[in-house]
């Protein structure tokens, strides 16, 4: 079987399963199986696949046709230009969250002490540390799988991070940060079943934000002042249509907030800072 035949068959199977971007996904899977750049695969349509390669390719195509996210199959997701290892059990980093990552990088002053709360794969904290090597970055998650994956990604990408297991701020009792960045679970529980099929392969623990999607914002906003220096930043990703509600949760402990749009123009990253010490 040639690369062209394999791509054609895969594309038909993926299209039949209503996979968006069937052609692109087929190409990315084949490039990964052949361990060659995508363009190489296109440029050499007569390239033969051996039996093992063909078997592996069509196994991956079947998984994708079952709407498993491409990133879980490839074991990798790109975020802020870095390749993060991903696997089932931990949320896949989204390009939407790059808005929050950029904001954290902008707000981090030299030598600052930063915390990535609910770190998942470590995408936010690691991107911050790589862009601001003099920051001291901590990260935590309630999921043992997430903590293990953040440690693994930090080591592979060469980012020195202090990664701890626990519920929100619990592992950092007594510490004060200059900056806290967080992409909490924020999908209203009733909407979990309405998300695209790929998202149902991801852990509900990383998505379920309670009845109105705001459960974690309430807890984070209530606890954050005790873990922020005066004037310290609290940077939160918010879901579609949640910015106003989250702003409404900020009490007198926080300075007025600003909301930044993602690449699609949707309000996505909210910034505020602990009142006191703000010039
Ligand atoms: N952006 C994700 C989604 O809509 C949700 C991530 C989260 O809950 N933090 O699939």
Coordinates of C-alpha atoms and ligand atoms in Angstrom, one line a residue:
X1 CA 0.0 0.0 0.0
X2 CA 1.3 3.5 -0.8
X3 CA 1.0 6.7 1.2
X4 CA -1.5 8.0 -1.2
X5 CA -3.8 5.0 -1.0
X6 CA -3.5 5.0 2.8
X7 CA -4.4 8.6 3.0
X8 CA -7.4 8.2 0.7
X9 CA -8.8 5.3 2.7
X10 CA -8.2 7.0 6.0
X11 CA -9.8 10.2 4.8
X12 CA -12.9 8.3 3.7
X13 CA -13.2 6.5 7.0
X14 CA -12.8 9.8 9.0
X15 CA -15.2 11.6 6.8
X16 CA -17.8 8.9 7.3
X17 CA -17.3 9.4 11.1
X18 CA -17.9 13.1 10.6
X19 CA -14.4 14.0 11.9
X20 CA -13.8 17.7 11.2
X21 CA -10.6 18.2 9.2
X22 CA -10.5 14.5 8.1
X23 CA -7.9 15.1 5.4
X24 CA -5.5 17.0 7.7
X25 CA -5.9 14.4 10.5
X26 CA -5.2 11.5 8.1
X27 CA -2.0 13.3 7.0
X28 CA -0.9 14.0 10.6
X29 CA -1.5 10.4 11.7
X30 CA 0.4 9.1 8.7
X31 CA 3.3 11.5 9.2
X32 CA 3.5 10.3 12.8
X33 CA 3.5 6.6 11.8
X34 CA 6.2 7.1 9.2
X35 CA 8.1 9.5 11.5
X36 CA 8.4 12.1 8.7
X37 CA 7.3 15.7 8.3
X38 CA 3.8 16.2 7.0
X39 CA 5.0 17.8 3.8
X40 CA 7.3 14.8 3.0
X41 CA 4.3 12.5 3.2
X42 CA 2.4 14.7 0.7
X43 CA 5.4 15.0 -1.6
X44 CA 6.0 11.3 -1.8
X45 CA 2.6 9.7 -2.6
X46 CA 4.2 6.5 -3.9
X47 CA 6.1 5.9 -0.6
X48 CA 5.3 2.3 0.4
X49 CA 4.0 1.4 3.9
X50 CA 5.2 -1.8 5.3
X51 CA 2.8 -4.1 7.1
X52 CA 3.5 -2.9 10.6
X53 CA 3.2 0.7 9.5
X54 CA -0.1 0.1 7.8
X55 CA -1.5 -1.8 10.8
X56 CA -0.5 0.9 13.2
X57 CA -1.9 3.6 10.9
X58 CA -5.3 2.0 10.5
X59 CA -5.5 1.3 14.3
X60 CA -4.9 5.0 14.9
X61 CA -7.4 5.9 12.2
X62 CA -10.0 3.7 13.9
X63 CA -9.4 5.5 17.2
X64 CA -9.8 8.9 15.5
X65 CA -13.0 7.7 13.8
X66 CA -14.2 6.9 17.3
X67 CA -13.6 10.6 18.0
X68 CA -10.7 10.1 20.3
X69 CA -8.8 13.5 20.2
X70 CA -5.9 13.5 17.7
X71 CA -3.6 14.8 20.5
X72 CA -4.3 11.7 22.6
X73 CA -3.5 9.4 19.7
X74 CA -0.3 11.3 18.8
X75 CA 0.6 11.8 22.5
X76 CA 1.4 15.4 21.9
X77 CA -0.2 18.9 21.8
X78 CA 1.5 22.2 20.9
X79 CA 1.0 25.2 23.2
X80 CA 2.9 28.5 23.0
X81 CA 5.3 26.9 20.5
X82 CA 6.3 24.0 22.9
X83 CA 5.4 20.3 22.4
X84 CA 3.6 19.0 25.5
X85 CA 3.1 15.3 26.1
X86 CA -0.6 14.6 26.6
X87 CA -2.5 11.5 27.5
X88 CA -6.0 10.4 28.5
X89 CA -6.8 11.4 32.0
X90 CA -5.4 15.0 31.6
X91 CA -7.0 17.9 29.7
X92 CA -5.5 18.7 26.4
X93 CA -4.1 22.3 26.3
X94 CA -6.2 24.5 24.0
X95 CA -4.9 27.4 21.8
X96 CA -7.6 29.5 23.4
X97 CA -5.6 29.4 26.6
X98 CA -2.6 31.0 25.0
X99 CA -4.3 34.3 25.7
X100 CA -4.0 33.6 29.4
X101 CA -0.4 32.3 29.0
X102 CA 0.6 35.5 27.2
X103 CA -1.1 37.6 29.9
X104 CA 0.8 35.7 32.7
X105 CA 4.1 36.2 30.8
X106 CA 3.4 40.0 30.5
X107 CA 2.5 40.4 34.1
X108 CA 5.4 38.4 35.6
X109 CA 8.0 40.8 36.9
X110 CA 11.6 39.7 37.3
X111 CA 12.1 37.2 40.1
X112 CA 8.4 36.9 40.8
X113 CA 6.8 34.0 42.6
X114 CA 4.1 32.5 40.4
X115 CA 1.5 29.7 40.8
X116 CA -0.3 27.7 38.1
X117 CA -3.4 26.5 39.9
X118 CA -5.2 23.4 38.4
X119 CA -2.1 22.8 36.2
X120 CA -3.3 19.8 34.1
X121 CA -0.5 19.1 31.7
X122 CA 1.5 22.0 33.0
X123 CA 1.0 24.1 29.8
X124 CA 0.5 27.5 31.6
X125 CA 3.2 27.2 34.3
X126 CA 5.8 25.7 32.0
X127 CA 5.2 28.2 29.3
X128 CA 5.6 31.0 31.9
X129 CA 8.8 29.5 33.3
X130 CA 10.3 29.1 29.8
X131 CA 9.5 32.7 28.9
X132 CA 10.6 34.1 32.3
X133 CA 13.3 31.8 33.5
X134 CA 14.0 34.0 36.6
X135 CA 10.4 33.5 37.9
X136 CA 9.9 30.9 40.6
X137 CA 7.0 28.9 39.4
X138 CA 4.9 26.5 41.4
X139 CA 2.0 24.4 40.1
X140 CA -0.6 22.1 41.6
X141 CA -3.5 19.9 40.7
X142 CA -5.9 17.6 42.6
X143 CA -5.2 14.9 40.0
X144 CA -2.3 12.6 40.6
X145 CA -2.1 12.0 36.8
X146 CA -2.0 15.7 36.1
X147 CA 0.8 16.3 38.7
X148 CA 2.8 13.4 37.2
X149 CA 2.3 14.8 33.6
X150 CA 3.3 18.3 34.6
X151 CA 6.5 17.0 36.2
X152 CA 7.3 15.0 33.1
X153 CA 6.7 17.9 30.7
X154 CA 8.6 20.3 33.0
X155 CA 11.6 18.0 33.0
X156 CA 11.5 17.3 29.2
X157 CA 11.1 20.9 28.3
X158 CA 13.8 22.0 30.8
X159 CA 11.6 24.1 33.1
X160 CA 12.3 24.0 36.8
X161 CA 8.9 23.9 38.5
X162 CA 7.8 23.1 42.1
X163 CA 4.8 20.8 41.4
X164 CA 2.5 19.7 44.2
X165 CA -0.6 17.5 44.6
X166 CA -3.7 18.9 46.3
X167 CA -7.0 20.7 46.2
X168 CA -6.6 24.3 45.0
X169 CA -4.3 26.2 47.4
X170 CA -4.1 23.5 50.1
X171 CA -0.5 22.5 49.3
X172 CA 0.7 26.1 49.6
X173 CA -0.4 27.0 53.1
X174 CA 1.5 30.1 54.4
X175 CA 2.9 31.1 50.9
X176 CA 2.3 34.4 49.2
X177 CA 2.5 34.8 45.4
X178 CA 3.0 37.7 43.1
X179 CA 0.9 36.1 40.4
X180 CA -1.6 33.3 40.3
X181 CA -2.8 31.9 36.9
X182 CA -5.6 29.4 36.6
X183 CA -7.7 27.7 34.0
X184 CA -10.2 26.0 36.3
X185 CA -12.9 23.5 35.2
X186 CA -15.8 25.8 34.1
X187 CA -18.3 23.8 32.0
X188 CA -21.8 23.8 33.6
X189 CA -22.3 20.1 34.4
X190 CA -25.5 19.9 32.4
X191 CA -23.6 21.0 29.2
X192 CA -20.9 18.3 29.5
X193 CA -22.9 15.9 27.3
X194 CA -23.5 18.5 24.7
X195 CA -19.8 19.1 24.0
X196 CA -18.2 17.8 20.8
X197 CA -17.5 14.0 21.0
X198 CA -13.8 14.5 21.4
X199 CA -14.3 16.4 24.7
X200 CA -16.0 13.4 26.2
X201 CA -12.7 11.5 26.0
X202 CA -11.3 14.1 28.4
X203 CA -11.5 13.9 32.2
X204 CA -14.8 15.4 33.6
X205 CA -12.7 16.4 36.7
X206 CA -10.9 19.0 34.5
X207 CA -14.2 20.3 32.9
X208 CA -17.0 20.1 35.4
X209 CA -17.6 23.5 37.0
X210 CA -20.8 22.6 38.9
X211 CA -24.4 23.6 38.1
X212 CA -23.6 27.0 36.7
X213 CA -19.9 26.4 35.8
X214 CA -18.8 28.9 38.4
X215 CA -18.1 26.6 41.4
X216 CA -14.3 26.9 41.1
X217 CA -14.3 30.7 40.5
X218 CA -16.2 31.1 43.8
X219 CA -13.7 29.0 45.7
X220 CA -10.7 30.5 44.1
X221 CA -11.8 34.1 44.5
X222 CA -12.7 33.5 48.1
X223 CA -9.3 31.9 48.9
X224 CA -6.9 33.8 46.6
X225 CA -6.4 37.0 48.8
X226 CA -4.8 34.8 51.5
X227 CA -2.2 33.6 48.9
X228 CA -1.5 36.8 47.1
X229 CA 0.8 39.6 48.0
X230 CA -0.9 43.1 48.0
X231 CA -1.1 44.1 44.4
X232 CA -0.5 40.5 43.3
X233 CA -2.2 39.3 40.1
X234 CA -5.0 36.9 39.7
X235 CA -5.4 35.8 36.1
X236 CA -8.3 33.5 35.2
X237 CA -9.5 31.8 32.1
X238 CA -13.3 32.2 31.7
X239 CA -15.7 30.2 29.6
X240 CA -18.0 31.6 27.0
X241 CA -20.3 34.2 28.5
X242 CA -18.9 33.9 32.0
X243 CA -16.8 37.0 32.2
X244 CA -19.5 39.2 33.8
X245 CA -20.5 36.6 36.3
X246 CA -16.9 36.0 37.4
X247 CA -16.3 39.8 37.6
X248 CA -19.4 39.9 39.8
X249 CA -17.7 37.5 42.3
X250 CA -14.7 39.8 42.9
X251 CA -15.3 41.6 46.2
X252 CA -13.5 44.6 47.7
X253 CA -10.4 42.4 48.1
X254 CA -9.7 43.0 44.4
X255 CA -9.0 45.9 42.1
X256 CA -11.2 46.5 39.1
X257 CA -10.7 43.7 36.5
X258 CA -10.1 43.6 32.7
X259 CA -11.0 40.9 30.3
X260 CA -9.0 40.0 27.2
X261 CA -10.3 38.2 24.1
X262 CA -9.0 35.0 22.7
X263 CA -8.1 34.5 19.0
X264 CA -11.8 34.0 18.1
X265 CA -12.5 37.4 19.8
X266 CA -14.4 35.9 22.7
X267 CA -13.8 37.2 26.3
X268 CA -11.3 34.6 27.6
X269 CA -8.8 35.9 30.1
X270 CA -9.7 38.0 33.2
X271 CA -7.1 39.9 35.1
X272 CA -7.4 41.5 38.5
X273 CA -5.1 42.1 41.4
X274 CA -5.3 42.0 45.1
X275 CA -6.3 45.4 46.5
X276 CA -3.6 47.3 48.4
X277 CA -0.1 48.1 47.2
X278 CA -1.5 49.0 43.7
X279 CA -0.2 52.4 42.4
Ligands
LIG1 N1 -12.1 25.2 27.0 C1 -12.6 23.9 27.5 C2 -13.8 23.4 26.6 O1 -14.7 24.2 26.4 C3 -13.0 23.9 28.9 C4 -11.8 23.9 29.8 C5 -12.1 24.1 31.2 O2 -13.2 23.8 31.8 N2 -11.2 24.8 31.8 O3 -13.8 22.3 26.2

